[in-house]
XYZ file of C-alpha atoms in Angstrom:
586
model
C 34.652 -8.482 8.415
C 37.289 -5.149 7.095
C 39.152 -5.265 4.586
C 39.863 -2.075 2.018
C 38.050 -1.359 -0.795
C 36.543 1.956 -2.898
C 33.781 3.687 -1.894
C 31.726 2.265 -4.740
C 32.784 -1.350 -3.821
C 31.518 -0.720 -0.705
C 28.067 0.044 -1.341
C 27.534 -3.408 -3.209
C 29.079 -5.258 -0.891
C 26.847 -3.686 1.741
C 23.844 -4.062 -0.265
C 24.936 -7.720 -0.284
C 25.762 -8.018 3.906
C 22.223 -6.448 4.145
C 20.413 -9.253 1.926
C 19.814 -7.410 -1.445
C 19.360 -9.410 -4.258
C 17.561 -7.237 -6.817
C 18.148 -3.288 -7.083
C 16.348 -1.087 -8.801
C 17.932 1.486 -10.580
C 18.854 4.338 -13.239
C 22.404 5.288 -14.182
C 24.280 8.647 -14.571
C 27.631 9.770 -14.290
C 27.688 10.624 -10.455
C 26.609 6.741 -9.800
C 29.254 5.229 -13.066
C 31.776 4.181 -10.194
C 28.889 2.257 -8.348
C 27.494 1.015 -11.667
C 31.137 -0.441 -12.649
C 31.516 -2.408 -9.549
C 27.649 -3.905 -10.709
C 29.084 -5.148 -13.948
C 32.125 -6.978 -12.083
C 29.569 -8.904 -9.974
C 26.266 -11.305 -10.368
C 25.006 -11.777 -6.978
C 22.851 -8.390 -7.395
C 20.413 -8.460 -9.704
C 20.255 -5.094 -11.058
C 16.599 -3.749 -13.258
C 16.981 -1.273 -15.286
C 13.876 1.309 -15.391
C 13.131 3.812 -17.716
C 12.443 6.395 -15.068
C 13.594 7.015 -11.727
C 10.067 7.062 -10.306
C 9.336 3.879 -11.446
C 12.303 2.820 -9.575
C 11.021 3.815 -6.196
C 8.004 2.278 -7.042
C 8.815 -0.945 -8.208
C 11.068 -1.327 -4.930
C 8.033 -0.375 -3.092
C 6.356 -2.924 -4.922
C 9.178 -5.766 -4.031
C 9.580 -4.504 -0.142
C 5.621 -4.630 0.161
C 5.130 -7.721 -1.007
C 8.031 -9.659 0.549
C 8.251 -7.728 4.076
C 12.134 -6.998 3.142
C 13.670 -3.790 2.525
C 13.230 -2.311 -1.004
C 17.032 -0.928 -2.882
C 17.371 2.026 -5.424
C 20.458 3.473 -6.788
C 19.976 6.699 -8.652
C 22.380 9.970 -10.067
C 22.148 13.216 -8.842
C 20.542 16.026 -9.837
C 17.225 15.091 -11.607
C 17.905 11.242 -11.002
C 17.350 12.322 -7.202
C 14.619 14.479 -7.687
C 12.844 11.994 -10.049
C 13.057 9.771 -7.096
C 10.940 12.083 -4.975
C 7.765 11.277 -5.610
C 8.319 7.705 -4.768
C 10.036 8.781 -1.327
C 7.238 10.486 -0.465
C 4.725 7.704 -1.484
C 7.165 5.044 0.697
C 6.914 7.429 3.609
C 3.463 8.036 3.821
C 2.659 4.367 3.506
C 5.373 3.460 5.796
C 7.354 0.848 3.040
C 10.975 0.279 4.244
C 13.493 1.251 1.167
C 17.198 2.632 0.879
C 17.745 4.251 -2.238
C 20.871 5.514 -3.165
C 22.056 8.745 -4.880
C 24.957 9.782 -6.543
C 26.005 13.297 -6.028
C 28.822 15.619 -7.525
C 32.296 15.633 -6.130
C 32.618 16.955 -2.551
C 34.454 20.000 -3.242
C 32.070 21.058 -5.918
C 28.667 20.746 -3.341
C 27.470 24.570 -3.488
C 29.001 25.753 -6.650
C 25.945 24.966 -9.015
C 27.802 21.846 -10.938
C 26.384 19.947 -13.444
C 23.257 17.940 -12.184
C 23.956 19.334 -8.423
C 20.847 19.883 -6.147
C 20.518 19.683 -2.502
C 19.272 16.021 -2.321
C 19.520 16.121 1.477
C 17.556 19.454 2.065
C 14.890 17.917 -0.753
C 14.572 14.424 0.656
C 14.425 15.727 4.480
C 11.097 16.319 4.611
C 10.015 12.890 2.534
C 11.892 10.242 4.302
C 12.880 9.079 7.709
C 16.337 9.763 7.920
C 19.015 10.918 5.256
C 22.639 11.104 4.997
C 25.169 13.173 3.195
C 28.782 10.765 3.241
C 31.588 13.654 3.261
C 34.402 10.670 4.505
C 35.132 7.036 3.366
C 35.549 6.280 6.654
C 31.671 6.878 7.213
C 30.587 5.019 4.278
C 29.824 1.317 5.243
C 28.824 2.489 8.662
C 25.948 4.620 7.159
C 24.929 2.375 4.755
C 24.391 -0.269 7.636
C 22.632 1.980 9.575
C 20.164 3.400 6.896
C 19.046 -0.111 6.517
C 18.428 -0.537 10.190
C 16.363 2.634 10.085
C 14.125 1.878 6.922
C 13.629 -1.441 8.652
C 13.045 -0.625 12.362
C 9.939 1.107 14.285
C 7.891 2.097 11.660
C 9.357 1.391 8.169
C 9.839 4.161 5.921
C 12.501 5.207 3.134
C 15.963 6.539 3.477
C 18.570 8.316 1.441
C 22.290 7.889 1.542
C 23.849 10.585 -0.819
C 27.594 9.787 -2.242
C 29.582 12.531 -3.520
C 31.598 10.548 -6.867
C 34.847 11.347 -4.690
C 33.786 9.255 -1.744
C 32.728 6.296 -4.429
C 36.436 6.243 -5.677
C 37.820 6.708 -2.244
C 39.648 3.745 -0.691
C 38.602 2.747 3.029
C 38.159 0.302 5.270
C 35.040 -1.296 4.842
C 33.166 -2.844 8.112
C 30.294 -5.591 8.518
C 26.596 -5.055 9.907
C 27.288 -6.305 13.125
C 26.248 -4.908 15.739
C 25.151 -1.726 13.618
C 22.460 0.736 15.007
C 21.905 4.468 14.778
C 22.828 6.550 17.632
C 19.905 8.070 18.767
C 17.054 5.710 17.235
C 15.628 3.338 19.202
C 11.617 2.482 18.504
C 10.198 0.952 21.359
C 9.443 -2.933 20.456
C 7.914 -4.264 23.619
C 4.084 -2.335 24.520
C 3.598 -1.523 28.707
C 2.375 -4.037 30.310
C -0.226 -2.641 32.397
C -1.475 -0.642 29.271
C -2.194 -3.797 27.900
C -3.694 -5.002 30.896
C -5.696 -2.099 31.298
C -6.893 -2.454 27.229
C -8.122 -5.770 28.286
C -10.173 -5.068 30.824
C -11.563 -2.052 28.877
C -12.329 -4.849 25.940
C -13.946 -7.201 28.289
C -15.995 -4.439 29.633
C -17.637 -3.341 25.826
C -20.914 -3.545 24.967
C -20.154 -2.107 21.330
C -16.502 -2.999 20.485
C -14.854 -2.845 17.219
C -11.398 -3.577 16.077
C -10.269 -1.210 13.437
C -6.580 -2.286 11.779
C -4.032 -0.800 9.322
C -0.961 -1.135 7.205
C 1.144 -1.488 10.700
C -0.277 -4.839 11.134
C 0.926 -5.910 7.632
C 4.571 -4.617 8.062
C 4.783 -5.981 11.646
C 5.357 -9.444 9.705
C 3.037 -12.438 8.669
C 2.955 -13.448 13.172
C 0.916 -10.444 13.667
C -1.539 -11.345 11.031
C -1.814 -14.421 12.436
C -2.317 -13.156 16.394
C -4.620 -10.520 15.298
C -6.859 -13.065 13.279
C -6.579 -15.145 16.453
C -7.705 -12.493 18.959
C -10.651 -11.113 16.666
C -12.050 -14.896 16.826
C -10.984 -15.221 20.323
C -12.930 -11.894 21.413
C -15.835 -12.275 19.113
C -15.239 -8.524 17.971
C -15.992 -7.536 14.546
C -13.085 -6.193 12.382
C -12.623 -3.359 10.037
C -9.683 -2.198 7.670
C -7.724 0.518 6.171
C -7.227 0.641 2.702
C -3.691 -0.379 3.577
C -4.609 -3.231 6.032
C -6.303 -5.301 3.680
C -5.300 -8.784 4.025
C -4.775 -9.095 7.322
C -7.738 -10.078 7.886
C -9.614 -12.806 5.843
C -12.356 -10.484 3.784
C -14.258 -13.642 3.184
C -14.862 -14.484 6.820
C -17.845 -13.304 8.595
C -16.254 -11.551 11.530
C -14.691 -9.111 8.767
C -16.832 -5.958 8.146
C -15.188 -4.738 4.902
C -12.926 -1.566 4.430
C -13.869 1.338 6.593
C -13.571 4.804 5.495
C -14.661 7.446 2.230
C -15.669 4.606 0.106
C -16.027 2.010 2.913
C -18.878 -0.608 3.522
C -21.926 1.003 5.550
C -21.693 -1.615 8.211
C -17.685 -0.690 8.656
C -18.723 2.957 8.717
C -21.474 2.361 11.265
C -19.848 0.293 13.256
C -16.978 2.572 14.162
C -19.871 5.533 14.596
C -21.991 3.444 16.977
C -19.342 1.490 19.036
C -18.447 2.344 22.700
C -14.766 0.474 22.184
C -12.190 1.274 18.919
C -9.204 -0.954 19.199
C -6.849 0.373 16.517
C -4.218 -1.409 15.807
C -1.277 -0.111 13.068
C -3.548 2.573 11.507
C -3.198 6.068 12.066
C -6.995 7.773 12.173
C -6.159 9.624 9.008
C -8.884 11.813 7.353
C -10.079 9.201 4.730
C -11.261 6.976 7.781
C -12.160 9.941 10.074
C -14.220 12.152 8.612
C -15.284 14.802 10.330
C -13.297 14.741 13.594
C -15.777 16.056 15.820
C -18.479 13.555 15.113
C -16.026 10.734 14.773
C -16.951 7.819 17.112
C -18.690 10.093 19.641
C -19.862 7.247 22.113
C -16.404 5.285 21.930
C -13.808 4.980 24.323
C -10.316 4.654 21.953
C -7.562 2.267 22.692
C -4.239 2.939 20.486
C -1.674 0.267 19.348
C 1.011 2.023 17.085
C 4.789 1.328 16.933
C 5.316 4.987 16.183
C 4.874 7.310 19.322
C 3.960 10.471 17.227
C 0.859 8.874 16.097
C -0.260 8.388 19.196
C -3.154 11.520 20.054
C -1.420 13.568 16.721
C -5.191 13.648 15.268
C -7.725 11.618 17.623
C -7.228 11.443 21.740
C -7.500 8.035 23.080
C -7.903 7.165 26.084
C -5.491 3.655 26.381
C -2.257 4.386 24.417
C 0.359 1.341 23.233
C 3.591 1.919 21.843
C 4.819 -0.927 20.544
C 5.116 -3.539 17.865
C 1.726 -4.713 16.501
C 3.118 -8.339 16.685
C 4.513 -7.924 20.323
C 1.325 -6.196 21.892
C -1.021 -8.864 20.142
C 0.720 -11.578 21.730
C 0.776 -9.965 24.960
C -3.017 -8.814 24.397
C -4.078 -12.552 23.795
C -2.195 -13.830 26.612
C -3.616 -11.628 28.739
C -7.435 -11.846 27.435
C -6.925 -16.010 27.443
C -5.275 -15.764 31.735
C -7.641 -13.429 32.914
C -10.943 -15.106 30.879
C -12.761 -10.941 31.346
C -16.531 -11.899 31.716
C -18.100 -9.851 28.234
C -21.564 -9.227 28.559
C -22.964 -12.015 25.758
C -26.407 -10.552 25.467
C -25.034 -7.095 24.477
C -22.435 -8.472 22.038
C -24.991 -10.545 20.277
C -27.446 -7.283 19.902
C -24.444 -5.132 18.013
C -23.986 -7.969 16.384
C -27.845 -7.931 15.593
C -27.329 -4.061 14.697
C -24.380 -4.681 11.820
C -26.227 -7.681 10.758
C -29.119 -5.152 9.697
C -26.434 -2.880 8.190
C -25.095 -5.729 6.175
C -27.716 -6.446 4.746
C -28.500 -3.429 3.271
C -26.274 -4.834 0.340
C -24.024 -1.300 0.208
C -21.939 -2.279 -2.629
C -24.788 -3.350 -5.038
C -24.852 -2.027 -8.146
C -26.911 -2.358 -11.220
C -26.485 -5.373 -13.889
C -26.015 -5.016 -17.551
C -25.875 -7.205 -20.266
C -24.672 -4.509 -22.934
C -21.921 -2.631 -20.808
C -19.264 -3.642 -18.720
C -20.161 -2.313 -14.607
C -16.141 -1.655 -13.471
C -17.577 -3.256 -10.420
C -18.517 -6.567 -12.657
C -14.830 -6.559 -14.047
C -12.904 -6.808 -10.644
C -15.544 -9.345 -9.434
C -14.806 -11.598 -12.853
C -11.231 -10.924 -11.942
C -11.049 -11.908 -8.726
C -13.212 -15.690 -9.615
C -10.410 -16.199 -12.521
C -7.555 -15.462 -9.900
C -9.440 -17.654 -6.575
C -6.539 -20.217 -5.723
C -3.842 -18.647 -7.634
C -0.750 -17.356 -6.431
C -1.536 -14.080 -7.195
C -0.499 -10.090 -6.189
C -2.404 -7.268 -7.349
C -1.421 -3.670 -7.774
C -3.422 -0.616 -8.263
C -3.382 2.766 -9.724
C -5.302 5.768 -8.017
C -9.134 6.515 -8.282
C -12.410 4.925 -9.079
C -10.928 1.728 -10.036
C -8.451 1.420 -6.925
C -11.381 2.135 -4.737
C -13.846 -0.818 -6.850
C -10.720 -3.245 -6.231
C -10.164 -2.375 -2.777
C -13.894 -3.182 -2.349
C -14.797 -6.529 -4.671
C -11.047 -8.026 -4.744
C -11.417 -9.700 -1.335
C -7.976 -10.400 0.135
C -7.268 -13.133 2.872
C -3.755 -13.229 3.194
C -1.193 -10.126 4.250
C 0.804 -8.733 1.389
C -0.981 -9.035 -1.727
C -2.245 -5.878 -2.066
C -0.093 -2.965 -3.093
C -1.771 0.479 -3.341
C -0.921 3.670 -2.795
C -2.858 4.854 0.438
C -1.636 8.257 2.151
C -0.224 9.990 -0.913
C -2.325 8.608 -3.852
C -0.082 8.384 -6.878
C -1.215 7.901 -9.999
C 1.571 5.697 -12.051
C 2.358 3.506 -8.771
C 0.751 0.533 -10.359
C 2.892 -0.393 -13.530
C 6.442 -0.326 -11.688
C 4.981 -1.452 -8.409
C 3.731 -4.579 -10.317
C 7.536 -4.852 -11.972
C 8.956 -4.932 -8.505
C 6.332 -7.790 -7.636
C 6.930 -9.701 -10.645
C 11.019 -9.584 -9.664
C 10.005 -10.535 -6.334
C 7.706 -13.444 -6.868
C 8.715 -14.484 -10.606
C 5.870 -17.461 -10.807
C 3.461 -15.907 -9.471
C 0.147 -13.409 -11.298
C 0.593 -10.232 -11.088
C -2.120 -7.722 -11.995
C -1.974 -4.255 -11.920
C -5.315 -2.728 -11.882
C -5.656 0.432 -13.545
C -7.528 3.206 -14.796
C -6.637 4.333 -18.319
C -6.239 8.052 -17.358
C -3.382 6.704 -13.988
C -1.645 4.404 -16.715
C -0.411 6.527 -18.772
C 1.702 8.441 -16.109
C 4.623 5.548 -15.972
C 3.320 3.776 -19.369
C 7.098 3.988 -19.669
C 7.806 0.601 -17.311
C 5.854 -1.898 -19.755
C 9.488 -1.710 -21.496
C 11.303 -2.743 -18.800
C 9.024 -5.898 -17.586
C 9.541 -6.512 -21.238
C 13.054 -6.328 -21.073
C 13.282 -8.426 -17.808
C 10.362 -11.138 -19.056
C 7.854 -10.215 -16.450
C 4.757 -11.116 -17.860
C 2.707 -8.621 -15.552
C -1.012 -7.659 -16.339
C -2.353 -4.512 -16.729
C -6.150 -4.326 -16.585
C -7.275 -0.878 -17.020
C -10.698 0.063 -16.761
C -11.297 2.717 -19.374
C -13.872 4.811 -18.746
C -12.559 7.296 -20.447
C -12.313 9.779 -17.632
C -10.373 10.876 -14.423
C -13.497 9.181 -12.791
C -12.259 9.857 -9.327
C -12.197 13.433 -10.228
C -15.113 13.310 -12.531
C -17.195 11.921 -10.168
C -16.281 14.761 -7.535
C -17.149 17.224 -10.004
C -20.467 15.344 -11.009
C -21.692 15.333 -7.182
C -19.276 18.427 -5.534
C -19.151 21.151 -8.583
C -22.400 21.201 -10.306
C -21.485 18.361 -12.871
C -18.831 20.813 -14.212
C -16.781 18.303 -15.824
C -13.613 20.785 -15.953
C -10.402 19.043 -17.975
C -11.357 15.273 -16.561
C -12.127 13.569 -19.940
C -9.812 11.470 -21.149
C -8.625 12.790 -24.598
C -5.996 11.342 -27.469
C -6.186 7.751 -25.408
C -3.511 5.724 -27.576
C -4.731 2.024 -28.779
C -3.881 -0.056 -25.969
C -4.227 -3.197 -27.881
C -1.725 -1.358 -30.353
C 0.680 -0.035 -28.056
C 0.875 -3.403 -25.698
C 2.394 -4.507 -29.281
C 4.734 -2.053 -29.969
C 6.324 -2.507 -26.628
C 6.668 -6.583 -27.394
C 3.554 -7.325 -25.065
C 0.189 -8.384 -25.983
C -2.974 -6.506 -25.784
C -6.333 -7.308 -25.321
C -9.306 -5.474 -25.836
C -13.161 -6.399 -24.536
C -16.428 -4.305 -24.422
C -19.183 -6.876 -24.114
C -19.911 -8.172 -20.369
C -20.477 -11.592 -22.307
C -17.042 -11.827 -23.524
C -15.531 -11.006 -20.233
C -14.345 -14.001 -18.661
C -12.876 -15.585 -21.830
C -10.791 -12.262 -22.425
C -9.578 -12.921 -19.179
C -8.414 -16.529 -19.081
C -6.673 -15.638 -22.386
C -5.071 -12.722 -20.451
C -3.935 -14.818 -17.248
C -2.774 -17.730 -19.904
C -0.152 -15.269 -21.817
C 3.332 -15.477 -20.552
C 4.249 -11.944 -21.304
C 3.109 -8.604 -20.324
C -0.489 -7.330 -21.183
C -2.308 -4.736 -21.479
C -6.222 -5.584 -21.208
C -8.526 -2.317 -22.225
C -11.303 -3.358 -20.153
C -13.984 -0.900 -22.066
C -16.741 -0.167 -18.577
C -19.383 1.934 -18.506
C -18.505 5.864 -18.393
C -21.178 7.138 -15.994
C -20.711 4.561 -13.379
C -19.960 5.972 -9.771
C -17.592 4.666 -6.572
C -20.148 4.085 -4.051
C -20.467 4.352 -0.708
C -18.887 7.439 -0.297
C -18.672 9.737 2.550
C -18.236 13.643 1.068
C -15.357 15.212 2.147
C -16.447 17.010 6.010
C -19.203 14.684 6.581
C -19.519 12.111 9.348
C -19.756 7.978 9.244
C -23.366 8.403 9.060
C -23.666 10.410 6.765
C -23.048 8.283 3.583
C -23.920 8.562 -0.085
C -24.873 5.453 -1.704
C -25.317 3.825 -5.319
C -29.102 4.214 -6.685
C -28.886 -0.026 -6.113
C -28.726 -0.013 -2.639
C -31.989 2.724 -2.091
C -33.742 0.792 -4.968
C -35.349 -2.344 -5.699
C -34.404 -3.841 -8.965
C -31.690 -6.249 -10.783
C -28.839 -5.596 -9.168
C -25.528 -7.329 -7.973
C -24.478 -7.264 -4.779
C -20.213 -7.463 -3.328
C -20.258 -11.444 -4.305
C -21.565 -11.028 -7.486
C -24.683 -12.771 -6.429
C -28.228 -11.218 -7.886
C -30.261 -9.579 -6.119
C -34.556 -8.691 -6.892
């Protein structure tokens, strides 16, 4: 397909060739050209934000939880540097998005115009590829390509910057087919005989453990599906990233919990003790490493990563795989089922024996209340009132991420949004808004802390606007309790600026935006307040009211080891406590 058209016509009809149906956006007057050919048109949903994080974000939100590529349009100048944040966020947790800027006439770039900035130079360092469009000509060619790069290898975010010129300049405009980038070519298929050779290390373990990440989840739902079919195949336990959650059911056996600074003790032990690590899509980043030099000192390493600069950047392994998770899986299980490698049964069933004992050390118990609200209690309540709904949750950053990452037990791939490498508070609220848009019948919860909430409050107004009842279930501790707990155990209990001050009425301001807010302090009146929330079809804000002294436990300080854990006063004592399943424990 060419025909001519403006610059600005272009990009929609792009966005359209490439499968967009909702973009999320702010205007401005270097994007007016592009935002006039939106108004001609209805095939594009366009969402207006209020701020041109939350854009990023919510697209982050919609490309995480549907596996497509996420769309922003944005102005120049501060529109493109608002935008930052959420490019970097996108690129550290490898979520595909093209986002858009507008940028000042072509033969003003340099001369300091109004809302100028270098949105190439800024954005280099924060996304996979960028673009500066100097010629029509170039236009619908780079627009293909970007989304073939946000898309392809390992998914990250791109920027195409569009002088206003170029947007009123009339080309010819060319399809997607056939499009890819000159020099960018990820490798899909994994060797052969590394695979080979990875099997026969696997059959030869006495210790093995499969460790898995985010790259499983964007490889598609197949590789979800192979992995969960190899782990049973093999017999191996399984451990997750933050990011991988989901993957893997959390409610089957085989599954050890999350790994990592506030991972399960038999996750963390597991990974110290074994004599095999398969990884497969994570990255050995320092929240799951700890201390590098007494990282997995007895295990042999085997690396399956898309991405060939992962590959030895932080830990040396000795059986590297580039390829697609999805790809390698299937070749891995093909070649484990042919070749039928003779494990040694007695030794699999004694580390089995060995993270049975961990288990049951009940790491995530915590002590029961009846007069204040455990954080831990909340998500567990939350997660019964949600089994066998259609539901999506979303997170903030700190205490309360880590509590949901640990009691919210996914089994499927792409229900969990959270912000893993660069840990933004604010993602939840316009992640949750680009859920919502995505999935318009299903519950979505963003779970929050009331200190992260308040950083893109902002959004509530436009899943107002758009009817998206979202629900945002902040537990209010009234602290930064990621930080204060650092400074509790790290600084002397010097609780420096971490206190939550001039916290607005919730309840009060869920009703000035035209949402509902609900309010509960009691453990008692806990699941009520939440069917009511769940039954509202409008956005919410639910001030969960928890317990202000309550720590995130296990936790492995910054520099230490796997075994080298803190844990909960719970776990070292006997008492009433409640353990991960909300079971009670004497």
């Amino acid at each position: 397909m060419s025909r001519q058209m403006t610059g600005a016509e272009m990009v929609i009809t792009a966005l359209r060739d490439q499968g967009v149906d909702v973009l999320f956006g702010y205007p401005g007057g270097s994007v007016l050209p592009i935002y006039d050919e939106i108004f001609k048109q209805e095939k594009i949903r366009h969402v207006l934000v209020r701020h041109e994080q939350g854009a990023v974000h919510a697209a982050e939100g919609y490309a995480r939880s549907t596996g497509k590529v996420g769309a922003v349009l944005v102005t120049s100048g501060p529109g493109a540097t608002n935008a930052v944040t959420g490019l970097a966020d996108a690129m550290m947790d490898s979520i595909p998005l093209v986002c858009i800027t507008g940028q000042v006439p072509t033969h003003l770039i340099g001369n300091d115009a109004f809302q100028e900035c270098d949105t190439v130079g800024i954005t280099r360092p924060c996304t996979k590829h960028n673009w500066l469009v100097k010629r029509i000509e170039d236009l619908s060619r780079i627009l293909h390509e970007a989304f073939h790069v946000a898309r392809s290898g390992r998914p990250g975010p791109v920027v195409v910057d569009i002088p206003k010129d170029v947007q009123f300049a009339v080309g010819t405009y060319v399809g997607p087919k056939n499009i890819q980038h000159k020099t960018y070519r990820p490798k899909i298929k994994g060797d052969l005989e590394a695979i080979r050779h990875a099997v026969t290390m696997m059959g030869k373990a006495h210790r093995p453990v499969f460790y898995t990440g985010g790259g499983v989840i964007n490889s598609g739902p197949i590789a979800s599906q192979l992995l969960r079919e190899l782990v049973r195949t093999t017999g191996f336990p399984i451990t997750s990233t933050l990011m991988g959650l989901g993957a893997y059911p959390a409610n089957d056996d085989m599954f050890l919990g999350m790994l990592g600074m506030h991972g399960t003790l038999e996750a963390n032990m597991a990974m110290h003790d074994a004599d095999l690590i398969v990884c497969v899509g994570a990255r050995f980043d320092d929240r799951i490493t700890g201390r590098l030099d007494a990282f997995a000192p007895h295990a042999k390493k085997i690396h399956i990563d898309i991405d060939p600069s992962s590959i030895n950047k932080i830990i040396k392994v000795d059986c590297p795989i580039v390829g697609d998770v999805a790809h390698v899986l299937e070749d891995m299980l093909r070649l484990w089922k042919s070749t039928q490698p003779e494990v040694d049964k007695k030794a699999l069933k004694a580390w089995w024996g060995k993270i049975e004992a961990w288990r049951a050390r009940k790491c995530l118990a915590y002590r029961a209340s009846d007069t204040v609200i455990k954080p831990q209690y909340a998500i567990q309540r939350l997660y019964e009132a949600t089994r066998g709904r259609d539901t999506y949750i979303t997170t903030e950053v700190g205490q309360h991420q880590m509590w949901a990452a640990q009691f919210f037990r996914f089994d499927e791939p792409n229900r969990w949004m959270t912000s893993g490498g660069l840990g933004t508070m604010g993602y939840g609220i316009p992640a949750a808004v680009g859920v919502q848009m995505a999935h318009p019948k299903s519950l979505v919860v963003d779970i929050a802390g009331e200190a992260s909430v308040m950083m893109t409050m902002q959004e509530i107004s436009t899943a107002v606007q758009y009817r998206l009842p979202i629900k945002i279930f902040i537990l209010n501790n009234h602290y930064m309790g990621m930080v204060r707990q650092w400074q509790e155990l790290l600084h002397g209990g010097r609780y420096s600026e971490s206190y939550s001050e001039a916290l607005p009425d919730f309840v009060k301001l869920a009703d000035a935006f035209g949402g509902v807010g609900i309010r509960c302090e009691k453990p008692n009146d806990l699941d009520a307040a939440i069917a009511e929330m769940i039954a509202v079809d409008k956005p919410v804000i639910f001030d969960c009211i928890v317990d202000p002294a309550e720590n995130c436990f296990p936790m492995i300080p910054s520099g230490k080891a796997h075994n080298e854990m803190l844990f909960g006063e719970a776990v070292e004592d006997i008492g009433s406590v409640i353990d991960e399943k909300g079971k009670m424990l004497v």
